[in-house]
C-alpha cells in the first residue's frame, strides 16, 4: 500500500451534497435470495451508500456501495458495470456489507471503488474557510509551527479556519448488466442514483463530546475513541492528538478528517497491537503562536486529559501526546509545564524556545520534521542540542520522505536499536513534497509522519 494512501478511516457521501457525517447506517445483508426472485424492477436497488477514507492529506470519497434485493455474482462484475460522474472507477466487486474489502465475495452489495487521486475525491479542502484563505502551499492558516502574527500566520485567538469539510457528491449509474447468484440478469437502466446512507469507518467510532473546564472557564469540543471491547476492570493507555491551526473553528470532527494524526491510532491494525483510547480536541481558535504565550485553552487541554482519565479506566502512567505544527508546539509546552503527565510524545513539525527546553531532557520524545521546514527544523535542532547538553542521549537520522513502508520500518528499527529516550529524525531535502504539488514541506511532513506505524509502536511501549 502506498504510504501516502494509508487507510486510517472512512466516511461517506454522494450526490445532492449529502453531508459526510449524516445519514442512516445500512443494515447487513444476508444470503437469502428469495427477495431477488420475487422482487420487481422498481425495488431491485435497496440502498446506496457512499464510502470515504482518511488519507494523509485528508478525507476522500473513494467508493459507493449499491445494495440489491438479491445476492450478486461478483464474477460477472467489471469496472464498466457502473459509472460515477467526474470520477474514475478502479474496481468493482460484490460484498456482504457496504464496506471495502481486499477480496470481494458474493453478497447483496456491489462496491464501486473510485480513484482517490480524482480532484472530486477530496472532502477536506484547504483555503475555503471564512475570511481570507491562505495561498496554495502556504503555512498561513495551517500553522508554520503554529503561525505568527508578525510573519503572516494566525495569532493566538484567531478563529479563521484554514480548511473546510466539503459535503461529498457523487452520481452513480448502472451502465452494465448485474447478475444475481441465481443467474437473474438486472440490465443497465440508466438511472442516476444518490446515496441514502453514510458510513464513516473509524471516524464513526469516535464520540463527539464537550468539556466545560471550571478552572479556566473554557469549553472544549473533543472527539474520543473508546476501545471497542472496553472493560472497566482493565487499564488502557490514551493518546492525545492536537491539530494544527488550519483546523481551528471547523466541525468537531475536523481533527479526524483533516489527516491521519488522530484516526491512525484508532485503526483496527493499531488497536489490535495496542488497545487504547484516543482523544482529539477541536480548538475554536489558535492556542499558541510564535510568541509562545498560549491562551487558556492550553491549560484547559491538560484539564481535559485529567477529566477523561477519571471517567474511564485509563493508565495514568501511559498517557501520550502528539500533534502537528501548533499541536506539536502544544505537546512540547505541555511536557514542560506538566512534566509528569505524559509517558512519551510524538512531535511532528513543531518547535519551542530553546531557553525553556531543558525540562524536555527528562521526557521520552520522537521528533520528526523536514529539513526543508525553515522554522521547525532549526527549532527542533536547537531543542535537541539543549537536551544533549543536559546529558540525555539523542539518536539522529536523515530519512527519505519518499520511502516505502518497508523502508520506513527499517529506518525505525535502526533508530530504536540505539535505545535512546529521544529520537530525532529529519526528512531529507526535497523528499516530502510530491512532484507538482503546491503543499509546503511543513504540511507535507505530517502527511507522511502518521503513516509510519513503527513510531506509534515505540510510543505505546513507553511508560512513566
Tab-separated table of C-alpha atoms in Angstrom:
chain	number	residue	atom	x	y	z
A	1	UNK	CA	0.000	0.000	0.000
A	2	UNK	CA	1.296	3.434	-0.939
A	3	UNK	CA	2.431	5.345	2.143
A	4	UNK	CA	0.536	8.446	1.037
A	5	UNK	CA	-2.701	6.496	0.811
A	6	UNK	CA	-2.507	4.777	4.162
A	7	UNK	CA	-6.072	3.916	5.099
A	8	UNK	CA	-6.842	5.244	8.553
A	9	UNK	CA	-10.522	5.760	8.451
A	10	UNK	CA	-13.598	6.162	6.305
A	11	UNK	CA	-16.514	8.490	5.888
A	12	UNK	CA	-19.081	8.634	3.156
A	13	UNK	CA	-21.332	10.713	0.981
A	14	UNK	CA	-22.654	11.151	-2.538
A	15	UNK	CA	-24.733	13.270	-4.907
A	16	UNK	CA	-27.050	16.013	-3.788
A	17	UNK	CA	-24.485	17.485	-1.387
A	18	UNK	CA	-25.024	14.734	1.160
A	19	UNK	CA	-23.289	15.680	4.412
A	20	UNK	CA	-20.357	13.476	5.324
A	21	UNK	CA	-21.450	12.947	8.921
A	22	UNK	CA	-25.169	12.414	8.352
A	23	UNK	CA	-27.309	9.575	7.123
A	24	UNK	CA	-28.532	6.230	8.278
A	25	UNK	CA	-26.398	3.178	8.822
A	26	UNK	CA	-27.285	0.426	6.344
A	27	UNK	CA	-28.187	-2.979	7.651
A	28	UNK	CA	-26.045	-6.016	6.924
A	29	UNK	CA	-27.104	-8.214	4.069
A	30	UNK	CA	-27.773	-11.915	4.455
A	31	UNK	CA	-27.627	-14.669	1.883
A	32	UNK	CA	-31.391	-15.079	1.390
A	33	UNK	CA	-32.091	-14.683	-2.317
A	34	UNK	CA	-35.873	-15.048	-2.137
A	35	UNK	CA	-36.463	-11.293	-2.285
A	36	UNK	CA	-34.487	-11.095	-5.526
A	37	UNK	CA	-36.595	-13.777	-7.214
A	38	UNK	CA	-39.855	-12.195	-6.094
A	39	UNK	CA	-38.921	-8.519	-6.478
A	40	UNK	CA	-39.935	-6.213	-9.292
A	41	UNK	CA	-37.632	-3.975	-11.340
A	42	UNK	CA	-38.578	-0.943	-9.262
A	43	UNK	CA	-37.170	-2.261	-5.993
A	44	UNK	CA	-34.035	-4.104	-7.072
A	45	UNK	CA	-31.775	-1.449	-5.551
A	46	UNK	CA	-32.462	-1.222	-1.834
A	47	UNK	CA	-29.900	1.380	-0.844
A	48	UNK	CA	-26.846	3.328	-1.982
A	49	UNK	CA	-24.060	4.059	0.489
A	50	UNK	CA	-21.092	6.360	-0.059
A	51	UNK	CA	-17.717	5.407	1.443
A	52	UNK	CA	-14.710	7.595	2.207
A	53	UNK	CA	-11.283	7.084	3.720
A	54	UNK	CA	-8.955	9.410	5.585
A	55	UNK	CA	-5.576	9.841	3.908
A	56	UNK	CA	-2.524	11.831	4.923
A	57	UNK	CA	-3.900	14.847	3.086
A	58	UNK	CA	-7.459	14.432	4.291
A	59	UNK	CA	-10.718	12.595	3.803
A	60	UNK	CA	-11.753	11.459	0.327
A	61	UNK	CA	-14.778	9.844	-1.284
A	62	UNK	CA	-13.397	6.535	-2.525
A	63	UNK	CA	-16.338	4.201	-3.080
A	64	UNK	CA	-20.076	3.804	-3.495
A	65	UNK	CA	-21.886	0.666	-2.302
A	66	UNK	CA	-25.105	-0.381	-4.060
A	67	UNK	CA	-27.329	-2.826	-2.169
A	68	UNK	CA	-29.566	-5.038	-4.301
A	69	UNK	CA	-32.555	-7.183	-3.361
A	70	UNK	CA	-30.615	-10.348	-4.106
A	71	UNK	CA	-27.166	-11.862	-3.707
A	72	UNK	CA	-24.958	-10.701	-6.606
A	73	UNK	CA	-22.484	-12.842	-8.542
A	74	UNK	CA	-19.236	-10.916	-8.192
A	75	UNK	CA	-17.522	-12.792	-11.004
A	76	UNK	CA	-19.816	-11.085	-13.508
A	77	UNK	CA	-18.874	-7.540	-12.476
A	78	UNK	CA	-16.301	-5.246	-14.054
A	79	UNK	CA	-15.248	-1.594	-13.952
A	80	UNK	CA	-17.585	-0.950	-16.902
A	81	UNK	CA	-20.665	-2.101	-14.949
A	82	UNK	CA	-21.007	1.293	-13.253
A	83	UNK	CA	-20.120	4.903	-13.983
A	84	UNK	CA	-19.741	7.729	-11.472
A	85	UNK	CA	-19.807	11.317	-12.686
A	86	UNK	CA	-16.408	13.064	-12.627
A	87	UNK	CA	-14.785	10.008	-11.049
A	88	UNK	CA	-12.537	7.156	-12.153
A	89	UNK	CA	-13.888	3.690	-11.335
A	90	UNK	CA	-10.947	1.484	-10.324
A	91	UNK	CA	-12.547	-1.699	-9.005
A	92	UNK	CA	-15.992	-3.298	-8.769
A	93	UNK	CA	-16.860	-6.346	-6.657
A	94	UNK	CA	-19.637	-7.898	-4.594
A	95	UNK	CA	-19.627	-7.933	-0.809
A	96	UNK	CA	-21.913	-8.907	2.066
A	97	UNK	CA	-21.816	-5.467	3.638
A	98	UNK	CA	-21.407	-1.868	2.494
A	99	UNK	CA	-17.699	-1.962	3.174
A	100	UNK	CA	-14.389	-2.077	1.354
A	101	UNK	CA	-12.642	-5.425	1.004
A	102	UNK	CA	-9.344	-6.696	-0.299
A	103	UNK	CA	-11.245	-9.505	-1.988
A	104	UNK	CA	-14.933	-9.449	-2.751
A	105	UNK	CA	-17.407	-12.238	-2.092
A	106	UNK	CA	-20.928	-12.780	-3.282
A	107	UNK	CA	-23.390	-10.645	-1.360
A	108	UNK	CA	-26.150	-8.119	-1.838
A	109	UNK	CA	-23.801	-5.172	-2.029
A	110	UNK	CA	-21.775	-4.142	-5.055
A	111	UNK	CA	-18.783	-1.979	-4.125
A	112	UNK	CA	-17.703	0.543	-6.743
A	113	UNK	CA	-14.246	1.808	-5.798
A	114	UNK	CA	-13.076	5.206	-7.054
A	115	UNK	CA	-9.639	6.707	-7.514
A	116	UNK	CA	-8.565	8.844	-4.518
A	117	UNK	CA	-6.454	10.872	-6.938
A	118	UNK	CA	-9.524	12.352	-8.646
A	119	UNK	CA	-9.907	16.062	-7.950
A	120	UNK	CA	-13.521	15.456	-6.948
A	121	UNK	CA	-12.464	12.911	-4.308
A	122	UNK	CA	-11.283	15.486	-1.746
A	123	UNK	CA	-13.613	16.223	1.170
A	124	UNK	CA	-11.091	18.205	3.225
A	125	UNK	CA	-10.179	21.297	1.214
A	126	UNK	CA	-7.738	23.968	2.405
A	127	UNK	CA	-8.264	27.641	1.759
A	128	UNK	CA	-12.079	27.598	1.884
A	129	UNK	CA	-12.558	28.862	5.420
A	130	UNK	CA	-14.086	32.179	6.377
A	131	UNK	CA	-12.003	35.285	5.957
A	132	UNK	CA	-9.039	35.437	3.568
A	133	UNK	CA	-7.910	31.942	2.625
A	134	UNK	CA	-4.213	31.066	2.668
A	135	UNK	CA	-2.397	30.878	-0.620
A	136	UNK	CA	-1.776	27.453	-2.072
A	137	UNK	CA	1.123	25.818	-0.316
A	138	UNK	CA	1.257	28.480	2.360
A	139	UNK	CA	1.577	27.584	6.018
A	140	UNK	CA	-0.602	30.534	6.990
A	141	UNK	CA	-3.799	29.141	8.442
A	142	UNK	CA	-2.284	25.721	8.750
A	143	UNK	CA	0.356	26.869	11.133
A	144	UNK	CA	4.018	27.240	10.232
A	145	UNK	CA	4.995	25.857	13.608
A	146	UNK	CA	1.808	27.420	14.896
A	147	UNK	CA	1.728	30.628	12.938
A	148	UNK	CA	2.984	34.040	13.938
A	149	UNK	CA	1.079	37.324	13.614
A	150	UNK	CA	4.307	39.083	12.821
A	151	UNK	CA	5.040	36.741	9.924
A	152	UNK	CA	1.617	36.495	8.321
A	153	UNK	CA	0.452	33.412	10.183
A	154	UNK	CA	-2.505	33.163	12.537
A	155	UNK	CA	-2.036	34.520	16.032
A	156	UNK	CA	-3.439	33.380	19.372
A	157	UNK	CA	-7.204	33.776	19.390
A	158	UNK	CA	-7.550	33.733	15.580
A	159	UNK	CA	-10.738	31.860	14.655
A	160	UNK	CA	-10.258	31.738	10.863
A	161	UNK	CA	-10.381	28.152	9.582
A	162	UNK	CA	-7.688	27.210	7.095
A	163	UNK	CA	-9.785	24.433	5.614
A	164	UNK	CA	-13.325	23.212	5.089
A	165	UNK	CA	-15.099	19.856	5.290
A	166	UNK	CA	-16.869	19.692	1.937
A	167	UNK	CA	-20.108	17.775	1.504
A	168	UNK	CA	-19.343	14.749	-0.649
A	169	UNK	CA	-21.059	14.429	-4.002
A	170	UNK	CA	-21.358	11.537	-6.480
A	171	UNK	CA	-23.831	10.331	-9.058
A	172	UNK	CA	-23.805	6.608	-9.850
A	173	UNK	CA	-25.359	4.893	-12.869
A	174	UNK	CA	-25.522	1.153	-13.582
A	175	UNK	CA	-24.175	1.009	-17.129
A	176	UNK	CA	-23.848	-2.761	-17.452
A	177	UNK	CA	-25.718	-5.917	-16.505
A	178	UNK	CA	-25.657	-7.087	-12.862
A	179	UNK	CA	-26.254	-10.825	-12.415
A	180	UNK	CA	-27.547	-12.487	-9.255
A	181	UNK	CA	-26.140	-15.672	-7.787
A	182	UNK	CA	-29.216	-17.446	-9.216
A	183	UNK	CA	-28.481	-16.205	-12.720
A	184	UNK	CA	-31.128	-13.470	-12.908
A	185	UNK	CA	-29.970	-10.513	-15.016
A	186	UNK	CA	-30.536	-6.919	-13.925
A	187	UNK	CA	-29.886	-4.926	-17.109
A	188	UNK	CA	-28.458	-1.421	-17.213
A	189	UNK	CA	-31.219	1.070	-16.604
A	190	UNK	CA	-29.545	4.472	-16.876
A	191	UNK	CA	-30.990	5.629	-13.545
A	192	UNK	CA	-28.861	8.170	-11.683
A	193	UNK	CA	-28.752	7.127	-8.023
A	194	UNK	CA	-27.539	9.013	-4.977
A	195	UNK	CA	-26.609	7.793	-1.512
A	196	UNK	CA	-29.246	7.312	1.155
A	197	UNK	CA	-26.808	6.170	3.847
A	198	UNK	CA	-23.398	7.184	5.147
A	199	UNK	CA	-20.702	5.048	6.751
A	200	UNK	CA	-17.642	6.630	8.381
A	201	UNK	CA	-15.297	3.777	9.171
A	202	UNK	CA	-13.156	4.567	12.224
A	203	UNK	CA	-14.374	8.186	12.215
A	204	UNK	CA	-17.791	6.911	13.321
A	205	UNK	CA	-16.099	5.084	16.178
A	206	UNK	CA	-15.234	8.412	17.800
A	207	UNK	CA	-17.744	10.134	20.076
A	208	UNK	CA	-18.216	13.897	19.817
A	209	UNK	CA	-18.325	15.456	23.276
A	210	UNK	CA	-17.846	18.745	25.110
A	211	UNK	CA	-15.803	19.622	28.186
A	212	UNK	CA	-16.519	22.675	30.344
A	213	UNK	CA	-13.412	23.475	32.353
A	214	UNK	CA	-14.237	25.136	35.683
A	215	UNK	CA	-10.610	26.166	36.190
A	216	UNK	CA	-10.320	28.262	33.017
A	217	UNK	CA	-13.947	28.848	32.093
A	218	UNK	CA	-13.185	27.426	28.647
A	219	UNK	CA	-15.317	24.898	26.775
A	220	UNK	CA	-13.543	22.367	24.585
A	221	UNK	CA	-15.256	20.268	21.945
A	222	UNK	CA	-13.482	16.970	21.511
A	223	UNK	CA	-13.517	13.556	19.866
A	224	UNK	CA	-12.992	10.435	21.950
A	225	UNK	CA	-12.305	6.916	20.764
A	226	UNK	CA	-13.156	4.267	23.345
A	227	UNK	CA	-11.764	0.763	22.689
A	228	UNK	CA	-14.482	-1.412	21.198
A	229	UNK	CA	-14.109	-4.072	23.867
A	230	UNK	CA	-13.666	-1.618	26.709
A	231	UNK	CA	-13.627	-3.343	30.102
A	232	UNK	CA	-13.539	-1.115	33.176
A	233	UNK	CA	-11.645	-3.858	35.007
A	234	UNK	CA	-8.686	-3.375	32.660
A	235	UNK	CA	-6.369	-0.382	32.346
A	236	UNK	CA	-5.792	1.301	28.976
A	237	UNK	CA	-3.305	3.819	27.569
A	238	UNK	CA	-4.567	7.030	25.940
A	239	UNK	CA	-3.184	9.180	23.122
A	240	UNK	CA	-3.877	12.916	22.932
A	241	UNK	CA	-3.733	14.327	19.378
A	242	UNK	CA	-3.695	18.102	18.843
A	243	UNK	CA	-4.276	19.524	15.377
A	244	UNK	CA	-2.566	22.369	13.538
A	245	UNK	CA	-4.037	25.851	13.077
A	246	UNK	CA	-5.845	25.023	9.825
A	247	UNK	CA	-8.483	23.063	11.731
A	248	UNK	CA	-9.499	25.756	14.221
A	249	UNK	CA	-13.188	26.579	14.341
A	250	UNK	CA	-14.399	23.866	11.963
A	251	UNK	CA	-16.693	20.953	12.860
A	252	UNK	CA	-15.865	18.903	15.943
A	253	UNK	CA	-14.848	16.063	13.614
A	254	UNK	CA	-12.253	18.275	11.926
A	255	UNK	CA	-9.197	16.645	13.551
A	256	UNK	CA	-10.471	13.251	12.357
A	257	UNK	CA	-10.897	14.130	8.677
A	258	UNK	CA	-8.064	16.600	8.039
A	259	UNK	CA	-5.392	13.904	8.201
A	260	UNK	CA	-4.173	10.808	9.981
A	261	UNK	CA	-2.926	12.287	13.257
A	262	UNK	CA	-5.902	11.083	15.318
A	263	UNK	CA	-7.503	8.246	13.373
A	264	UNK	CA	-4.325	6.227	12.760
A	265	UNK	CA	-4.152	5.279	16.444
A	266	UNK	CA	-7.761	4.015	16.292
A	267	UNK	CA	-7.331	1.907	13.156
A	268	UNK	CA	-8.143	-1.808	13.531
A	269	UNK	CA	-4.470	-2.595	12.920
A	270	UNK	CA	-3.215	-0.290	15.675
A	271	UNK	CA	-5.933	-1.318	18.106
A	272	UNK	CA	-5.043	-4.980	17.541
A	273	UNK	CA	-1.483	-4.191	18.614
A	274	UNK	CA	-2.197	-1.536	21.251
A	275	UNK	CA	-5.741	-1.254	22.517
A	276	UNK	CA	-6.071	2.360	23.613
A	277	UNK	CA	-8.184	5.487	23.958
A	278	UNK	CA	-7.655	8.357	21.509
A	279	UNK	CA	-8.528	11.948	22.466
A	280	UNK	CA	-8.669	14.677	19.804
A	281	UNK	CA	-9.824	18.171	20.842
A	282	UNK	CA	-11.176	20.645	18.289
A	283	UNK	CA	-9.917	24.129	19.095
A	284	UNK	CA	-12.209	27.052	18.352
A	285	UNK	CA	-9.243	29.388	17.998
A	286	UNK	CA	-5.459	29.341	17.684
A	287	UNK	CA	-3.998	28.312	21.043
A	288	UNK	CA	-0.359	29.279	20.578
A	289	UNK	CA	1.772	31.170	18.085
A	290	UNK	CA	5.442	32.007	17.744
A	291	UNK	CA	5.286	34.355	20.722
A	292	UNK	CA	4.913	31.186	22.846
A	293	UNK	CA	2.271	32.685	25.112
A	294	UNK	CA	-0.678	30.284	24.871
A	295	UNK	CA	-4.308	31.039	25.517
A	296	UNK	CA	-6.145	29.403	28.405
A	297	UNK	CA	-7.129	26.588	26.019
A	298	UNK	CA	-3.613	25.286	26.719
A	299	UNK	CA	-4.363	24.731	30.397
A	300	UNK	CA	-7.876	23.537	29.555
A	301	UNK	CA	-6.335	20.785	27.421
A	302	UNK	CA	-4.354	19.444	30.368
A	303	UNK	CA	-7.518	19.563	32.471
A	304	UNK	CA	-9.441	17.732	29.734
A	305	UNK	CA	-6.865	14.933	29.770
A	306	UNK	CA	-7.211	14.602	33.533
A	307	UNK	CA	-11.007	14.641	33.285
A	308	UNK	CA	-11.116	11.817	30.745
A	309	UNK	CA	-8.676	9.715	32.764
A	310	UNK	CA	-11.042	9.994	35.733
A	311	UNK	CA	-14.073	8.948	33.687
A	312	UNK	CA	-12.552	5.742	32.338
A	313	UNK	CA	-10.108	3.072	33.399
A	314	UNK	CA	-7.066	4.742	31.877
A	315	UNK	CA	-3.481	4.059	32.927
A	316	UNK	CA	-2.044	7.411	34.064
A	317	UNK	CA	1.445	6.011	33.562
A	318	UNK	CA	0.684	5.513	29.856
A	319	UNK	CA	-0.662	8.831	28.646
A	320	UNK	CA	0.850	10.007	25.352
A	321	UNK	CA	0.689	13.223	23.361
A	322	UNK	CA	1.233	14.022	19.716
A	323	UNK	CA	0.475	16.864	17.369
A	324	UNK	CA	1.466	18.642	14.183
A	325	UNK	CA	2.631	22.246	13.925
A	326	UNK	CA	0.529	24.101	16.543
A	327	UNK	CA	-0.288	20.730	18.107
A	328	UNK	CA	3.400	19.799	18.224
A	329	UNK	CA	4.166	23.086	19.947
A	330	UNK	CA	1.442	22.371	22.470
A	331	UNK	CA	2.857	18.891	23.079
A	332	UNK	CA	6.273	20.372	23.817
A	333	UNK	CA	4.775	23.071	26.018
A	334	UNK	CA	2.613	20.627	27.957
A	335	UNK	CA	5.649	18.435	28.618
A	336	UNK	CA	7.472	21.443	30.053
A	337	UNK	CA	4.522	22.692	32.126
A	338	UNK	CA	3.344	19.250	33.257
A	339	UNK	CA	6.488	17.065	33.242
A	340	UNK	CA	4.795	14.073	34.879
A	341	UNK	CA	1.707	13.970	32.665
A	342	UNK	CA	2.891	12.109	29.553
A	343	UNK	CA	4.977	8.975	29.232
A	344	UNK	CA	6.088	9.779	25.659
A	345	UNK	CA	5.431	12.261	22.850
A	346	UNK	CA	5.457	12.197	19.039
A	347	UNK	CA	6.428	15.711	17.908
A	348	UNK	CA	5.695	16.466	14.233
A	349	UNK	CA	6.971	19.735	12.736
A	350	UNK	CA	6.887	21.871	15.877
A	351	UNK	CA	9.236	23.997	17.962
A	352	UNK	CA	9.733	25.725	21.314
A	353	UNK	CA	12.235	28.291	22.613
A	354	UNK	CA	15.499	26.562	23.413
A	355	UNK	CA	15.869	28.743	26.507
A	356	UNK	CA	12.896	26.850	28.001
A	357	UNK	CA	13.740	23.400	26.630
A	358	UNK	CA	15.898	21.976	29.446
A	359	UNK	CA	12.973	20.129	31.149
A	360	UNK	CA	12.452	18.157	27.909
A	361	UNK	CA	15.678	16.276	28.680
A	362	UNK	CA	13.652	14.220	31.174
A	363	UNK	CA	10.990	13.267	28.602
A	364	UNK	CA	10.737	10.484	26.030
A	365	UNK	CA	10.356	12.059	22.607
A	366	UNK	CA	10.210	11.044	18.964
A	367	UNK	CA	10.704	14.149	16.835
A	368	UNK	CA	10.031	14.203	13.085
A	369	UNK	CA	10.492	17.177	10.758
A	370	UNK	CA	11.591	18.056	7.230
A	371	UNK	CA	14.952	19.701	6.601
A	372	UNK	CA	13.033	21.940	4.173
A	373	UNK	CA	10.940	23.336	7.038
A	374	UNK	CA	12.672	26.672	7.569
A	375	UNK	CA	11.308	27.222	11.088
A	376	UNK	CA	10.518	23.868	12.668
A	377	UNK	CA	13.742	22.165	11.549
A	378	UNK	CA	16.217	24.629	13.085
A	379	UNK	CA	13.872	24.983	16.054
A	380	UNK	CA	13.913	21.268	16.748
A	381	UNK	CA	17.659	21.087	16.176
A	382	UNK	CA	18.094	23.720	18.878
A	383	UNK	CA	15.864	21.766	21.260
A	384	UNK	CA	17.797	18.529	20.770
A	385	UNK	CA	21.074	20.359	21.382
A	386	UNK	CA	19.737	21.564	24.738
A	387	UNK	CA	18.564	18.034	25.555
A	388	UNK	CA	22.002	16.633	24.750
A	389	UNK	CA	23.693	19.363	26.797
A	390	UNK	CA	21.626	18.132	29.759
A	391	UNK	CA	23.254	14.717	29.367
A	392	UNK	CA	20.366	12.912	27.633
A	393	UNK	CA	21.225	10.662	24.717
A	394	UNK	CA	19.605	11.530	21.389
A	395	UNK	CA	19.533	9.363	18.269
A	396	UNK	CA	19.521	11.276	14.983
A	397	UNK	CA	18.919	10.222	11.396
A	398	UNK	CA	18.089	11.557	7.953
A	399	UNK	CA	15.242	9.756	6.195
A	400	UNK	CA	13.961	9.837	2.637
A	401	UNK	CA	10.355	11.068	2.691
A	402	UNK	CA	9.667	9.012	-0.454
A	403	UNK	CA	10.483	5.724	1.279
A	404	UNK	CA	8.238	2.696	1.043
A	405	UNK	CA	6.504	1.279	4.103
A	406	UNK	CA	9.184	-1.426	4.349
A	407	UNK	CA	11.978	1.146	4.124
A	408	UNK	CA	10.405	3.297	6.831
A	409	UNK	CA	10.031	0.205	9.015
A	410	UNK	CA	13.758	-0.462	8.618
A	411	UNK	CA	14.545	3.186	9.454
A	412	UNK	CA	12.501	2.929	12.647
A	413	UNK	CA	14.141	-0.365	13.660
A	414	UNK	CA	17.581	1.171	13.159
A	415	UNK	CA	16.750	4.145	15.369
A	416	UNK	CA	15.038	2.033	18.033
A	417	UNK	CA	18.098	-0.227	18.234
A	418	UNK	CA	20.050	2.652	19.745
A	419	UNK	CA	17.706	2.584	22.758
A	420	UNK	CA	17.785	6.311	23.452
A	421	UNK	CA	14.951	8.201	25.206
A	422	UNK	CA	14.908	10.862	22.475
A	423	UNK	CA	14.844	10.175	18.731
A	424	UNK	CA	15.212	12.939	16.145
A	425	UNK	CA	14.542	12.019	12.520
A	426	UNK	CA	14.503	14.548	9.673
A	427	UNK	CA	13.325	14.065	6.114
A	428	UNK	CA	15.997	14.838	3.539
A	429	UNK	CA	15.766	17.993	1.467
A	430	UNK	CA	13.348	17.717	-1.417
A	431	UNK	CA	11.809	14.383	-0.407
A	432	UNK	CA	8.477	15.235	1.252
A	433	UNK	CA	6.616	17.353	-1.319
A	434	UNK	CA	5.236	15.310	-4.243
A	435	UNK	CA	6.198	16.459	-7.703
A	436	UNK	CA	3.867	19.173	-8.929
A	437	UNK	CA	2.310	19.747	-5.504
A	438	UNK	CA	1.893	23.225	-4.022
A	439	UNK	CA	1.869	21.833	-0.479
A	440	UNK	CA	4.628	23.210	1.736
A	441	UNK	CA	7.263	20.937	3.240
A	442	UNK	CA	5.881	21.911	6.639
A	443	UNK	CA	2.416	20.486	5.928
A	444	UNK	CA	3.737	17.595	3.820
A	445	UNK	CA	5.697	16.380	6.848
A	446	UNK	CA	2.631	15.310	8.799
A	447	UNK	CA	1.002	13.824	5.702
A	448	UNK	CA	3.818	11.262	5.869
A	449	UNK	CA	4.601	11.153	9.598
A	450	UNK	CA	1.420	9.406	10.705
A	451	UNK	CA	1.741	6.695	8.042
A	452	UNK	CA	4.708	5.149	9.899
A	453	UNK	CA	3.316	2.620	12.409
A	454	UNK	CA	6.706	1.767	13.903
A	455	UNK	CA	6.900	5.173	15.577
A	456	UNK	CA	3.481	4.658	17.143
A	457	UNK	CA	4.583	1.236	18.368
A	458	UNK	CA	7.598	2.843	20.082
A	459	UNK	CA	5.390	5.477	21.712
A	460	UNK	CA	2.963	2.855	23.027
A	461	UNK	CA	5.733	0.873	24.703
A	462	UNK	CA	6.819	3.770	26.912
A	463	UNK	CA	5.607	4.349	30.461
A	464	UNK	CA	6.343	6.681	33.374
